[in-house]
Structures are given as structure tokens and as C-alpha cells.
Coordinates of C-alpha atoms in Angstrom, one line a residue:
X1 CA 98.9 65.0 116.2
X2 CA 96.9 65.2 113.1
X3 CA 96.6 62.6 110.4
X4 CA 94.7 62.4 107.2
X5 CA 94.4 59.1 105.2
X6 CA 97.5 57.7 106.9
X7 CA 99.5 60.9 106.2
X8 CA 101.2 62.4 109.2
X9 CA 101.7 65.9 110.0
X10 CA 103.6 67.6 112.8
X11 CA 103.0 66.6 116.4
X12 CA 102.4 69.7 118.4
X13 CA 102.4 69.7 122.2
X14 CA 99.8 71.9 123.9
X15 CA 99.8 73.2 127.5
X16 CA 96.4 72.0 128.8
X17 CA 96.1 75.0 131.1
X18 CA 97.1 77.7 128.7
X19 CA 96.6 76.3 125.1
X20 CA 98.2 78.2 122.3
X21 CA 95.1 79.5 120.3
X22 CA 97.0 79.1 117.0
X23 CA 97.5 75.4 117.6
X24 CA 93.9 74.9 118.6
X25 CA 92.9 76.7 115.4
X26 CA 95.1 74.4 113.3
X27 CA 93.7 71.3 115.1
X28 CA 90.1 72.6 114.5
X29 CA 90.9 73.3 110.8
X30 CA 92.3 69.7 110.5
X31 CA 89.0 68.4 112.0
X32 CA 86.9 70.6 109.7
X33 CA 89.0 69.4 106.8
X34 CA 88.2 65.7 107.5
X35 CA 91.4 64.9 109.4
X36 CA 92.1 63.3 112.7
X37 CA 93.4 64.9 115.9
X38 CA 94.6 63.4 119.2
X39 CA 93.4 65.2 122.2
X40 CA 92.9 64.6 126.0
X41 CA 89.8 64.1 127.9
X42 CA 89.6 63.7 131.6
X43 CA 89.8 60.0 131.3
X44 CA 91.9 59.1 128.2
X45 CA 93.6 60.5 125.1
X46 CA 91.4 60.0 122.1
X47 CA 91.7 60.2 118.4
X48 CA 88.9 62.6 117.2
X49 CA 87.3 63.4 113.9
X50 CA 84.2 65.3 112.9
X51 CA 81.5 62.9 113.9
X52 CA 79.2 64.1 111.1
X53 CA 81.8 63.3 108.4
X54 CA 81.6 59.6 107.5
X55 CA 85.0 59.5 105.7
X56 CA 86.7 61.2 108.7
X57 CA 85.1 58.8 111.1
X58 CA 86.2 55.8 108.9
X59 CA 89.7 57.2 109.3
X60 CA 89.6 56.7 113.1
X61 CA 88.7 53.0 112.6
X62 CA 91.5 52.6 110.1
X63 CA 94.1 54.5 112.1
X64 CA 93.4 52.5 115.3
X65 CA 92.6 49.2 113.7
X66 CA 89.4 49.5 115.6
X67 CA 86.6 47.0 114.7
X68 CA 83.7 48.7 113.0
X69 CA 81.5 46.9 115.5
X70 CA 82.9 49.1 118.3
X71 CA 80.9 52.4 118.4
X72 CA 82.5 55.7 119.0
X73 CA 81.6 58.5 121.5
X74 CA 80.5 61.8 120.1
X75 CA 81.9 64.7 122.3
X76 CA 80.0 67.9 122.5
X77 CA 81.0 71.3 123.8
X78 CA 77.8 71.8 125.8
X79 CA 74.8 69.7 126.9
X80 CA 72.5 72.0 124.9
X81 CA 74.2 70.7 121.8
X82 CA 72.8 67.2 122.2
X83 CA 69.9 67.9 119.9
X84 CA 72.4 68.4 117.0
X85 CA 73.4 64.7 117.2
X86 CA 70.4 63.0 118.8
X87 CA 66.6 62.7 118.4
X88 CA 63.9 62.2 121.0
X89 CA 66.3 62.7 123.9
X90 CA 64.7 61.5 127.1
X91 CA 64.0 64.0 129.9
X92 CA 66.3 61.9 132.2
X93 CA 69.3 63.0 130.1
X94 CA 68.8 66.7 130.9
X95 CA 68.7 65.7 134.6
X96 CA 71.9 63.7 134.3
X97 CA 73.6 66.4 132.2
X98 CA 72.8 69.0 134.7
X99 CA 74.4 66.9 137.5
X100 CA 77.4 65.3 135.7
X101 CA 78.4 67.4 132.6
X102 CA 80.8 68.4 131.9
X103 CA 82.5 65.3 133.0
X104 CA 83.1 61.6 132.3
X105 CA 79.5 60.5 132.0
X106 CA 78.4 59.1 128.6
X107 CA 74.8 58.7 127.7
X108 CA 73.4 56.6 125.0
X109 CA 70.5 58.3 123.1
X110 CA 68.6 57.8 119.8
X111 CA 71.0 58.7 116.9
X112 CA 70.1 61.9 115.0
X113 CA 70.3 62.1 111.2
X114 CA 73.4 64.2 111.3
X115 CA 75.5 61.3 112.7
X116 CA 76.4 58.6 110.2
X117 CA 75.7 55.0 111.2
X118 CA 79.4 54.2 111.1
X119 CA 79.8 56.2 114.3
X120 CA 77.4 53.9 116.3
X121 CA 78.4 50.7 114.5
X122 CA 75.1 50.7 112.6
X123 CA 72.9 51.0 115.8
X124 CA 70.0 53.4 116.1
X125 CA 71.7 55.0 119.2
X126 CA 74.7 57.1 119.7
X127 CA 77.0 57.6 122.7
X128 CA 77.4 61.2 123.8
X129 CA 79.4 63.1 126.4
X130 CA 80.5 66.6 127.3
X131 CA 84.2 66.3 128.5
X132 CA 85.4 68.5 131.4
X133 CA 89.0 68.6 130.2
X134 CA 89.7 72.2 129.3
X135 CA 91.7 71.4 126.2
X136 CA 89.0 69.1 124.8
X137 CA 86.4 71.7 125.4
X138 CA 88.4 74.3 123.7
X139 CA 89.0 72.2 120.7
X140 CA 85.4 71.2 120.4
X141 CA 84.3 74.9 120.7

């Protein structure tokens, strides 16, 4: 499902094993346009937005009624992408990523300048993971 400023659009079901590329493109376009998309990970269904877009991220908090003191997790397509959202990533993260990503491990690292403070509830760190769910990865790619 995609939403933008409390506006609803069509709900489209996606086969997680054989996702329709046109639906994934529309979902990605929604994200790029500042909208929200619900998608599965291996642990939960989440409401996603472009983590670098402060207004879009604010939409997650508003749509869910989530307190702004509750940080979000930034999902990446690949462990190598961590430098795009974090700074001074400790070497241990590379070891953990090699062993557990993609998968349900979330690491907390120093927040990079591309990530607005709202994502991490104003903290200097950001939670990051690379999901293993094929639909989540396809959407992030």
C-alpha cells in the first residue's frame, strides 16, 4: 500500500517469490516521490519511506502515530551501502555483516549526514540492517 500525506492509493498484492516488476517500479516511484510503502521483511511488515527525505520520514511517524522518540531502522540493499548512511563505521560491523547480512540483524552506527535526525530520534547514531526477504531487497534495489 502507498500513502502520501494521509492520501491513500490502491493496495496491490505482490507475490513475494515472483514479484511483478511493474508493481515494484510503482512502489519505488512512490518512495522516490516522498510517499510511503508497506513491505515485508523476514521479521515484520514495515511502513517504509526514503530515509534521506525528512518529510517522507515524518509521514511514517504520522501514519503510525509513532512517537518521534522511537527511532526507525534504515534498510539497505547491500552491506556495502552502509557508508551512504553512516560515518566512521567500526570494523566489527563488517565482520557482523559478513556473517549475518542479509538477515534480521540490526546494527547501530554513527549517523551519516545523509540521514536526517528525525530518523534516529535526534540521536547521533542510526539503526541499519540489510533484510533477507526477497521482496524487501527487490524494492530497496
